[in-house]
Amino acid sequence: MADIIQLLPDHVANQIAAGEVVQRPASVAKELLENSIDAGAKTIKLIVKDAGKTLIQVIDNGKGMTATDARLSFERHATSKIRSAQDLFSLNTKGFRGEALASIAAIAHVELKTKQEQDELGTLIEIEGSEIKNQEVTVTPTGTSLCVKHLFFNIPARRNFLKSNNVELRHIVDEFHRVALAHPDIEFLMYHNGSESFNLPKSNYRQRVVHIFGHKTNEKLVPVEEATEVLKISGFVGKPEFAKRTRTEQFFFVNNRFIKSPYLNHSINSAFEGLMKDGSHPTYFLNLTVDPKSIDINIHPTKTEIKFDDEHTLYAILRSAVKHSLGQFNIAPVLDFDRDRNLDTPYNFENKRVSTPTVEVDRSFNPFQAEKIEIRSNRLSSSYKKEPTSQWESLYVGLESKGTKTENDFSEVQFESQPEAPSLFDDDKQLETKQTTYQLHNKYIISTIKSGMMILDQHRAHQRVLYEGFLKHLTVKEAVSQQLLFPLRLEFSSTEMEILQNLKEDLEHTGFVFSVFKDIIIEITGVPINVPESEVSIILEQLISDVEQEVPDSNFSATDLLAKSMSKSLAIKTGQSISRLEQEHLVNSLFACKEPTVSPTNKVTFITMSVDDFDKKFI
């Protein structure tokens, strides 16, 4: 029988590896940025066109490569980061696999320009689908410039599965944020379609966070510092009152490498327990420094997952450090019930000398002296005596003369009697309307029906009513707006502003009126008529969260998501008490909808129980 196992050609193996390393344009940007950091660059530029589908270029001023190194860098498992397997346990660089450039070159057009400082001329290499098209000497500044054009040009199925430009650009910006936050000592610049998106100068860690997420972030940060034999922690957590409904501002860095760890994230949530509202997530930017020998990075090609030797110890230290910072800066409340704040010494009295208080006494006062008691009682009675208004008649002198009648005499004016409405009943008392709805545990509405009973989930039912109402306004575009007395000014990060910019037109159709919409500032002068002003920021944050979680593609309806998000934010919450009239109105409004049986998220809104079901219970 003939042998059937054979070695795959290099270009096929590279395309298979590219499926692990390069998932989307953001993966390419991440790998190229990390290579520039490993090269010792102090200034790194990221240039993107059409969300990376047309061009991704990274330019750095690192140490560059020789002609031989430039050629070898595109071979599989070729790297300058490690020499042996033991080096995996003492990694101080971003990359170590030696697969990134080979994988990228297999599915794109790549142009590399590089030069070392001591050389006069550099090297130019052009590759298309792992095939070298050109290699020559060129004039180029010190450092490396790598262009990746027409990503997935030879894998059309992968290219068709890419999301819209807005979604892909958002992923690139996320990777840019992660790399830039891990290295505040490096200058980063980012350009998209010729316009500058970010200009992050060399700074300290706090300034880097503020430069990325806006100047108002500075007042939200609480520093966290802790150093132990096992773990060193530095960075910031956000104040509980500024907790967001999204997880976009949660960053863990281990030895300057961004990681994702649900276990460590749980330790932060437990430290904030009792300080945040339900559904909110804490903000944190934390750098963890551990012994490289105690972690294993070689878990996933993206290198965002790490295995720790002793996760339980890290959990406890991290939780304690965050709680200590919240208490140290008076963020967490003091749970001392025996402490009387009135007995605290003010700071301005701390160094003040104590003196004997002076007391003034009226030594002539004698309560048993009759004359003084009488005089005193007379004074008290006279002080509270009300002067009679004996001359009140003079106010009306001259208004009416004897024998004459003025225009204000209403004695002979006849008024039309109010017509009596015909009554269907003999007695005058109207019959009271019979109550047909009841609220159970401020969560369910019970209504009687002919066959038995209906139990309705008030939150889901109200979601359905609001959802169809918002869809109607968005489609017909005739929403009513309520003008605000004072404009509402909100601030968002650049990433969040980009999401809101894409939804601005739909928001205006629902009733929002924007007077300022630029940079990171939004000024709102009008809101939909059923939206309270205090809920506006919550609605927009929930909307941003829903957009990020659903990751919409080009076939996605922004109108539908906006209606779902706003209905979820404004619907009656579980635990909210409503009156009988409101209960009846909700029931009637639900059955006036086109799809009353399910909520916008396809969950059941009500159930029915017949009399037969009750009879079976009593058998």
XYZ file of C-alpha atoms in Angstrom:
619
model
C 0.000 0.000 0.000
C 1.376 3.446 -0.946
C 2.431 5.939 1.735
C -0.124 8.685 2.250
C 1.566 10.961 4.854
C 3.705 13.720 3.436
C 5.239 17.014 4.534
C 3.306 20.119 3.583
C 5.067 22.763 1.475
C 6.249 25.834 3.348
C 3.701 28.190 1.788
C 0.839 25.880 2.800
C 2.193 25.495 6.330
C 2.518 29.277 6.611
C -1.099 29.803 5.585
C -2.241 27.291 8.213
C -0.158 29.042 10.886
C -1.554 32.381 9.749
C -5.017 31.204 10.778
C -3.822 31.098 14.404
C -1.652 34.213 14.500
C -3.537 36.557 12.119
C -7.240 36.536 12.861
C -7.999 40.079 11.671
C -6.107 43.325 10.826
C -5.763 44.090 14.545
C -3.607 40.951 14.933
C -1.169 42.285 12.344
C -0.966 45.675 14.067
C -0.297 43.988 17.420
C 2.542 41.798 16.094
C 4.244 44.659 14.262
C 4.003 47.039 17.253
C 5.486 44.417 19.570
C 8.366 43.787 17.149
C 9.152 47.504 17.165
C 9.215 47.544 20.975
C 11.562 44.551 21.054
C 13.806 46.438 18.614
C 14.313 49.195 21.211
C 12.353 51.900 19.372
C 11.594 55.199 21.138
C 9.082 56.459 18.555
C 6.568 54.191 16.819
C 4.049 55.209 14.140
C 1.040 53.112 13.149
C -0.548 54.012 9.813
C -3.854 52.394 8.859
C -6.056 52.693 5.766
C -9.572 51.287 5.419
C -9.400 49.728 8.890
C -6.309 47.755 7.910
C -7.830 46.025 4.897
C -5.821 48.157 2.475
C -2.745 49.083 4.509
C -1.153 48.532 7.898
C 2.243 50.179 8.286
C 4.474 50.436 11.344
C 7.496 52.749 11.327
C 10.007 52.759 14.186
C 13.453 54.152 14.975
C 14.770 50.948 16.518
C 18.100 49.255 15.898
C 17.080 47.843 12.496
C 18.326 44.683 10.788
C 21.108 43.616 8.468
C 20.320 42.278 4.993
C 20.706 38.683 6.198
C 18.483 39.207 9.239
C 15.843 40.935 7.125
C 15.698 37.922 4.811
C 15.637 35.362 7.641
C 12.945 37.206 9.582
C 10.299 35.884 7.177
C 11.219 32.244 7.734
C 9.171 30.097 10.094
C 10.525 29.741 13.645
C 13.257 32.302 12.942
C 13.672 34.659 15.906
C 16.289 36.685 17.756
C 14.408 36.495 21.078
C 15.356 33.008 22.325
C 18.113 30.455 21.712
C 16.955 27.409 23.696
C 13.861 26.028 25.436
C 15.164 27.282 28.776
C 14.837 30.852 27.537
C 11.044 30.450 27.600
C 11.203 30.740 31.406
C 13.115 34.024 31.414
C 11.379 36.015 28.685
C 11.810 39.781 28.660
C 10.581 40.343 25.116
C 7.150 40.452 23.491
C 7.720 37.832 20.808
C 9.506 34.512 20.905
C 7.697 32.151 18.520
C 9.196 33.392 15.242
C 5.921 32.864 13.370
C 4.403 36.336 13.041
C 6.210 37.716 9.982
C 6.108 34.368 8.167
C 2.359 34.116 8.756
C 1.714 37.706 7.678
C 3.816 37.337 4.530
C 1.827 34.220 3.554
C -1.503 36.086 3.284
C -0.579 39.638 2.261
C 1.731 41.870 0.231
C 4.610 42.863 2.508
C 7.230 45.559 1.983
C 10.112 45.793 4.458
C 12.635 48.646 4.695
C 15.290 48.447 7.394
C 18.704 49.919 8.219
C 21.085 49.814 11.137
C 22.703 52.974 12.472
C 26.261 52.103 11.383
C 25.207 51.291 7.805
C 24.928 53.857 5.037
C 22.259 52.007 3.054
C 19.402 49.792 4.081
C 17.566 46.781 2.694
C 14.266 46.583 0.782
C 12.359 43.293 0.557
C 9.003 42.777 -1.210
C 7.007 39.587 -0.628
C 3.634 38.435 -1.976
C 2.108 35.270 -0.537
C 5.406 33.960 0.924
C 7.107 34.491 -2.445
C 9.968 37.007 -2.538
C 9.429 39.359 -5.478
C 12.288 41.778 -4.926
C 15.288 42.361 -2.661
C 17.601 45.314 -3.147
C 19.601 48.032 -1.425
C 17.717 51.248 -0.669
C 17.984 54.577 1.097
C 15.985 54.584 4.339
C 16.349 56.116 7.809
C 17.625 54.118 10.774
C 15.035 51.685 12.007
C 12.396 49.563 10.319
C 9.332 50.306 8.203
C 7.022 47.382 7.451
C 3.979 47.730 5.162
C 1.255 45.077 5.016
C -1.054 45.592 2.032
C -4.143 43.727 0.782
C -4.557 41.445 3.769
C -6.032 37.993 2.938
C -5.686 38.692 -0.795
C -5.165 34.964 -1.479
C -7.777 33.751 1.035
C -11.032 35.387 -0.146
C -13.147 33.427 2.351
C -11.259 34.957 5.286
C -11.507 38.419 3.770
C -15.267 38.083 3.319
C -15.638 37.177 6.974
C -14.081 40.460 8.116
C -16.492 42.842 9.813
C -17.274 46.411 8.809
C -14.550 49.064 8.822
C -15.834 50.574 12.052
C -15.656 47.271 13.902
C -12.223 46.321 12.554
C -10.848 49.785 13.334
C -12.153 49.500 16.879
C -10.196 46.261 17.329
C -7.040 47.935 16.003
C -7.503 50.849 18.413
C -7.940 48.385 21.299
C -4.632 46.698 20.466
C -2.967 50.106 20.103
C -4.224 51.095 23.567
C -2.894 47.903 25.137
C 0.577 48.326 23.706
C 0.729 52.062 24.425
C -0.405 51.649 28.043
C 2.227 48.983 28.689
C 5.045 51.309 27.531
C 4.497 54.946 28.562
C 8.227 55.603 28.013
C 7.755 55.230 24.237
C 6.161 57.808 21.937
C 3.247 56.416 19.900
C 1.391 57.942 16.959
C -1.539 56.526 15.016
C -2.995 57.692 11.693
C -6.156 56.431 10.006
C -6.957 57.380 6.407
C -4.509 60.284 6.585
C -5.832 61.864 9.794
C -4.106 61.695 13.173
C -6.051 59.590 15.685
C -3.565 59.499 18.588
C -0.421 61.411 19.493
C 0.955 60.005 22.734
C 4.236 61.634 23.830
C 6.665 59.988 26.213
C 5.253 60.395 29.734
C 4.605 58.662 33.035
C 1.887 56.055 33.464
C -0.804 58.397 34.795
C -0.302 60.858 31.941
C -0.459 58.050 29.396
C -3.840 56.916 30.768
C -5.150 60.501 30.662
C -3.870 61.055 27.097
C -5.729 57.983 25.867
C -9.015 58.210 27.778
C -9.428 61.978 28.203
C -8.384 64.612 30.749
C -11.400 63.938 32.981
C -10.001 60.490 33.685
C -7.415 62.078 35.982
C -9.939 62.787 38.739
C -11.267 59.215 38.591
C -7.965 57.442 39.315
C -6.892 56.030 42.681
C -3.224 54.919 42.830
C -2.406 51.341 43.855
C 1.115 50.464 45.042
C 2.187 47.238 46.712
C 5.476 45.324 46.764
C 5.899 41.790 48.115
C 8.345 38.967 47.505
C 5.894 37.271 45.173
C 4.264 40.181 43.389
C 4.776 43.883 42.758
C 1.675 45.915 41.892
C 1.523 49.438 40.483
C -1.120 51.363 38.629
C -4.568 52.787 39.210
C -8.154 51.783 39.859
C -11.190 53.952 39.173
C -13.388 55.420 41.876
C -16.606 53.447 42.419
C -18.865 56.364 41.482
C -17.283 56.395 38.000
C -17.812 52.671 37.366
C -18.879 51.972 33.794
C -21.358 49.581 32.293
C -18.708 48.338 29.880
C -15.414 46.500 30.404
C -13.481 48.691 27.987
C -11.306 50.265 30.701
C -9.985 47.116 32.350
C -6.301 46.405 31.780
C -3.986 43.840 33.369
C -0.303 43.892 32.432
C 2.091 41.169 33.580
C 5.731 42.106 33.016
C 4.581 44.789 30.525
C 2.452 42.312 28.576
C -1.341 42.692 28.302
C -3.236 39.627 29.551
C -6.812 38.508 30.090
C -7.518 36.762 33.390
C -11.105 36.229 34.619
C -9.703 34.925 37.905
C -7.738 38.093 38.688
C -10.638 40.204 37.437
C -12.807 38.531 40.063
C -10.382 39.676 42.762
C -10.875 43.296 41.682
C -14.659 42.871 41.682
C -14.551 41.417 45.200
C -12.479 44.398 46.379
C -15.200 46.740 45.038
C -18.008 44.656 46.515
C -20.711 46.846 48.021
C -19.314 50.044 46.500
C -20.820 49.895 42.992
C -24.265 49.627 41.480
C -25.448 46.365 40.002
C -24.374 45.908 36.397
C -21.379 48.252 36.750
C -17.777 47.213 36.229
C -14.721 48.758 37.905
C -12.042 50.556 35.949
C -8.431 49.512 36.497
C -5.003 49.914 34.902
C -2.724 47.577 36.852
C 0.856 46.495 36.196
C 1.894 43.219 37.826
C 5.574 42.327 38.036
C 6.360 38.692 38.805
C 9.306 36.340 38.393
C 9.360 35.202 34.716
C 10.092 31.671 35.922
C 6.747 31.561 37.792
C 4.591 32.090 34.684
C 4.022 30.299 31.395
C 3.248 32.543 28.428
C 3.384 29.846 25.753
C -0.319 28.960 26.053
C -1.936 30.663 23.063
C -0.526 32.194 19.860
C -1.900 35.619 20.814
C 0.022 35.383 24.137
C -2.823 37.009 26.099
C -3.293 34.001 28.380
C -0.820 33.226 31.152
C -0.528 30.370 33.626
C 0.671 31.315 37.135
C 2.358 28.992 39.609
C 0.299 30.244 42.568
C -2.848 32.053 41.456
C -4.440 31.962 44.915
C -1.652 34.038 46.448
C -1.827 36.593 43.619
C -5.611 36.785 44.077
C -5.315 37.553 47.791
C -2.508 40.108 47.397
C -4.262 41.924 44.555
C -7.585 42.069 46.404
C -5.938 43.370 49.587
C -3.902 45.995 47.713
C -6.970 47.399 45.963
C -9.047 47.468 49.165
C -6.166 49.173 50.981
C -5.964 51.895 48.309
C -9.714 52.485 48.386
C -9.611 52.853 52.167
C -6.416 54.906 52.239
C -7.875 57.550 49.939
C -11.248 57.579 51.757
C -13.054 55.928 48.862
C -14.466 53.085 50.946
C -16.705 54.022 53.904
C -15.495 53.576 57.494
C -17.618 50.894 59.153
C -17.189 52.067 62.756
C -20.655 52.408 64.261
C -19.373 53.585 67.694
C -17.508 56.530 66.221
C -19.118 59.969 66.660
C -18.041 62.362 63.921
C -19.088 65.328 66.097
C -16.233 64.517 68.475
C -13.579 64.698 65.732
C -11.178 67.617 66.141
C -11.156 69.905 63.080
C -7.799 70.305 61.360
C -7.645 74.054 62.040
C -8.095 73.413 65.805
C -5.442 70.731 65.981
C -2.681 73.032 67.337
C -4.938 75.465 69.164
C -4.353 75.837 72.945
C -7.179 74.822 75.248
C -8.548 77.585 77.544
C -11.185 77.618 80.277
C -14.563 78.660 78.869
C -16.093 81.865 80.267
C -19.642 81.819 81.625
C -21.725 84.959 82.153
C -24.347 84.887 84.964
C -27.075 87.447 85.716
C -26.639 87.687 89.484
C -29.613 90.107 89.947
C -32.132 87.543 88.680
C -34.540 86.300 91.420
C -37.404 84.065 90.242
C -39.190 84.259 93.626
C -39.681 88.022 93.588
C -43.421 88.678 92.902
C -43.056 92.040 91.263
C -40.561 90.844 88.762
C -42.687 87.839 87.943
C -45.698 90.105 87.317
C -43.731 92.568 85.236
C -42.149 89.741 83.302
C -45.518 88.103 82.630
C -46.962 91.417 81.447
C -44.061 91.870 79.085
C -44.500 88.401 77.710
C -48.228 88.840 77.201
C -47.781 92.225 75.575
C -45.125 90.954 73.247
C -47.472 88.314 71.873
C -50.564 90.565 71.851
C -52.020 91.152 68.422
C -53.119 94.679 67.558
C -56.774 94.809 66.423
C -57.377 96.066 62.931
C -60.108 98.484 63.927
C -59.740 100.635 60.845
C -60.252 97.872 58.308
C -63.549 99.453 57.197
C -61.688 102.512 55.929
C -60.226 100.379 53.154
C -63.644 100.172 51.509
C -64.763 103.792 51.992
C -65.912 105.365 48.707
C -66.414 102.118 46.846
C -70.199 102.292 47.131
C -72.374 105.375 47.682
C -75.820 105.289 49.262
C -78.671 104.540 46.898
C -76.400 103.585 43.993
C -75.009 100.283 42.734
C -71.528 99.800 41.401
C -70.321 97.656 38.543
C -69.021 95.118 41.057
C -72.440 94.357 42.502
C -73.067 90.702 41.706
C -76.301 90.344 43.659
C -78.475 90.261 40.534
C -76.115 88.310 38.274
C -77.515 85.001 37.124
C -75.271 82.047 36.384
C -75.993 79.252 33.955
C -76.540 76.051 35.826
C -74.294 73.121 34.975
C -76.142 70.606 32.811
C -76.651 67.269 34.443
C -75.250 64.295 32.643
C -77.728 61.479 32.181
C -77.063 58.548 34.481
C -77.485 54.905 33.633
C -78.119 54.063 37.262
C -80.966 55.035 39.578
C -78.801 56.217 42.427
C -76.344 59.052 42.138
C -73.386 57.005 43.345
C -71.338 55.648 40.482
C -70.271 52.059 40.728
C -66.571 51.586 41.504
C -64.518 49.945 38.795
C -63.521 46.419 39.636
C -59.779 45.809 40.097
C -58.474 43.281 37.570
C -54.673 43.615 37.973
C -52.402 42.995 40.940
C -48.636 43.417 41.396
C -46.724 40.514 42.932
C -43.363 41.177 44.653
C -42.952 44.321 42.513
C -41.928 42.039 39.657
C -44.979 40.387 38.150
C -48.416 41.718 37.205
C -51.287 39.280 37.648
C -54.365 39.910 35.538
C -57.602 37.957 35.388
C -58.756 36.578 32.057
C -61.810 34.576 31.031
C -60.040 31.200 31.149
C -58.126 31.861 34.369
C -55.148 34.056 35.150
C -52.258 35.710 33.293
C -48.871 36.423 34.905
C -46.845 39.122 33.177
C -43.181 40.069 33.676
C -43.348 43.860 34.007
C -39.742 44.503 32.890
C -39.912 42.369 29.745
C -43.384 43.593 28.860
C -42.367 47.240 29.151
C -39.272 46.481 27.055
C -41.495 45.202 24.249
C -43.761 48.272 24.438
C -40.831 50.712 24.366
C -38.986 48.721 21.697
C -41.810 48.909 19.180
C -42.342 52.580 20.008
C -38.686 53.413 19.362
C -38.677 51.396 16.143
C -41.664 53.393 14.933
C -39.934 56.704 15.705
C -36.695 55.564 14.062
C -38.507 54.402 10.938
C -40.987 57.244 10.564
C -38.431 59.784 11.912
C -41.039 61.912 13.657
C -39.923 61.607 17.273
C -40.893 64.302 19.772
C -37.999 65.961 21.606
C -38.086 67.607 25.028
C -35.799 70.650 25.258
C -33.559 70.935 28.320
C -33.376 74.135 30.339
C -29.600 73.733 30.678
C -27.518 71.777 28.127
C -26.175 68.421 29.335
C -22.438 68.083 28.728
C -20.905 64.598 28.645
C -17.394 63.337 27.952
C -16.430 60.005 26.384
C -13.218 58.377 25.231
C -12.202 58.541 21.577
C -13.284 54.931 21.003
C -16.714 55.547 22.542
C -17.102 58.767 20.547
C -16.532 56.850 17.342
C -19.343 54.437 18.235
C -21.700 57.309 19.077
C -20.731 59.120 15.874
C -21.947 56.146 13.845
C -25.244 56.157 15.768
C -25.718 59.930 15.865
C -28.307 60.060 13.081
C -30.399 57.292 14.631
C -30.171 58.957 18.052
C -31.471 62.187 16.563
C -34.433 60.314 15.079
C -35.374 59.054 18.559
C -35.481 62.627 19.906
C -31.934 63.492 20.967
C -30.724 66.967 19.988
C -26.958 67.602 19.948
C -25.468 71.097 19.948
C -21.823 69.943 20.254
C -20.491 66.643 18.927
C -16.736 66.738 18.449
C -13.471 65.410 19.905
C -14.488 63.794 23.219
C -17.322 66.199 24.158
C -21.063 65.793 23.596
C -23.521 68.558 24.495
C -27.201 67.575 24.519
C -29.965 70.200 24.391
C -32.929 67.874 23.836
C -33.902 64.341 24.830
C -36.801 62.032 23.907
C -39.971 63.015 25.706
C -40.056 59.922 27.947
C -36.365 59.983 28.888
C -35.403 61.695 32.186
C -32.291 63.852 32.091
C -30.610 61.799 34.823
C -30.845 58.653 32.668
C -29.159 60.067 29.550
C -25.584 59.125 30.450
C -26.705 55.651 31.570
C -28.558 55.116 28.287
C -25.554 56.125 26.185
C -23.169 53.945 28.207
C -25.535 50.994 27.876
C -25.766 51.632 24.149
C -21.971 51.636 23.798
C -21.795 48.406 25.789
C -24.412 46.715 23.593
C -22.627 47.757 20.396
C -19.303 46.384 21.650
C -20.778 43.103 22.853
C -22.755 42.404 19.700
C -19.816 43.379 17.417
C -22.103 44.239 14.500
C -21.035 43.556 10.945
C -22.003 45.276 7.706
C -25.383 43.487 7.643
C -26.253 44.652 11.116
C -29.150 47.041 11.757
C -28.024 49.892 13.994
C -31.651 50.979 14.291
C -32.695 47.675 15.824
C -29.826 47.664 18.335
C -30.526 51.266 19.340
C -34.195 50.462 19.959
C -33.248 47.371 21.998
C -30.662 49.217 24.065
C -32.889 52.192 24.883
C -35.857 49.992 25.744
C -33.686 47.939 28.099
C -32.410 51.076 29.836
C -35.803 52.789 30.221
C -38.031 49.810 30.975
C -39.590 49.423 34.434
C -37.063 47.634 36.620
C -37.749 44.589 38.741
C -38.626 45.748 42.255
C -40.316 48.966 41.131
C -43.841 49.496 42.426
C -46.433 50.833 39.984
C -50.022 51.970 40.525
C -53.135 50.072 39.435
C -53.748 52.412 36.500
C -50.160 51.946 35.352
C -50.542 48.185 35.601
C -53.661 48.249 33.440
C -52.038 50.597 30.942
C -48.996 48.297 30.655
C -51.195 45.248 30.039
C -53.246 47.067 27.388
C -50.131 48.506 25.714
C -48.463 45.098 25.572
C -51.356 43.485 23.734
C -51.463 46.423 21.347
C -47.948 45.443 20.167
C -47.300 43.344 17.081
C -45.346 40.705 19.047
C -46.650 40.766 22.634
C -45.549 37.237 23.497
C -41.768 37.853 23.585
C -39.414 40.647 24.626
C -36.946 42.251 22.174
C -34.410 39.628 23.282
C -36.860 36.780 22.495
C -37.764 35.990 26.116
C -41.308 35.164 27.208
C -43.241 38.191 28.485
C -46.214 36.421 30.075
C -47.681 33.024 30.914
C -51.293 31.925 31.469
C -52.816 29.494 33.946
C -56.318 28.156 33.393
C -58.874 27.258 36.028
C -58.266 23.575 35.230
C -54.615 24.020 36.258
C -55.765 25.297 39.642
C -58.278 22.492 40.001
C -55.533 19.922 39.496
C -53.571 21.450 42.364
C -56.436 20.810 44.789
C -56.999 17.166 43.937
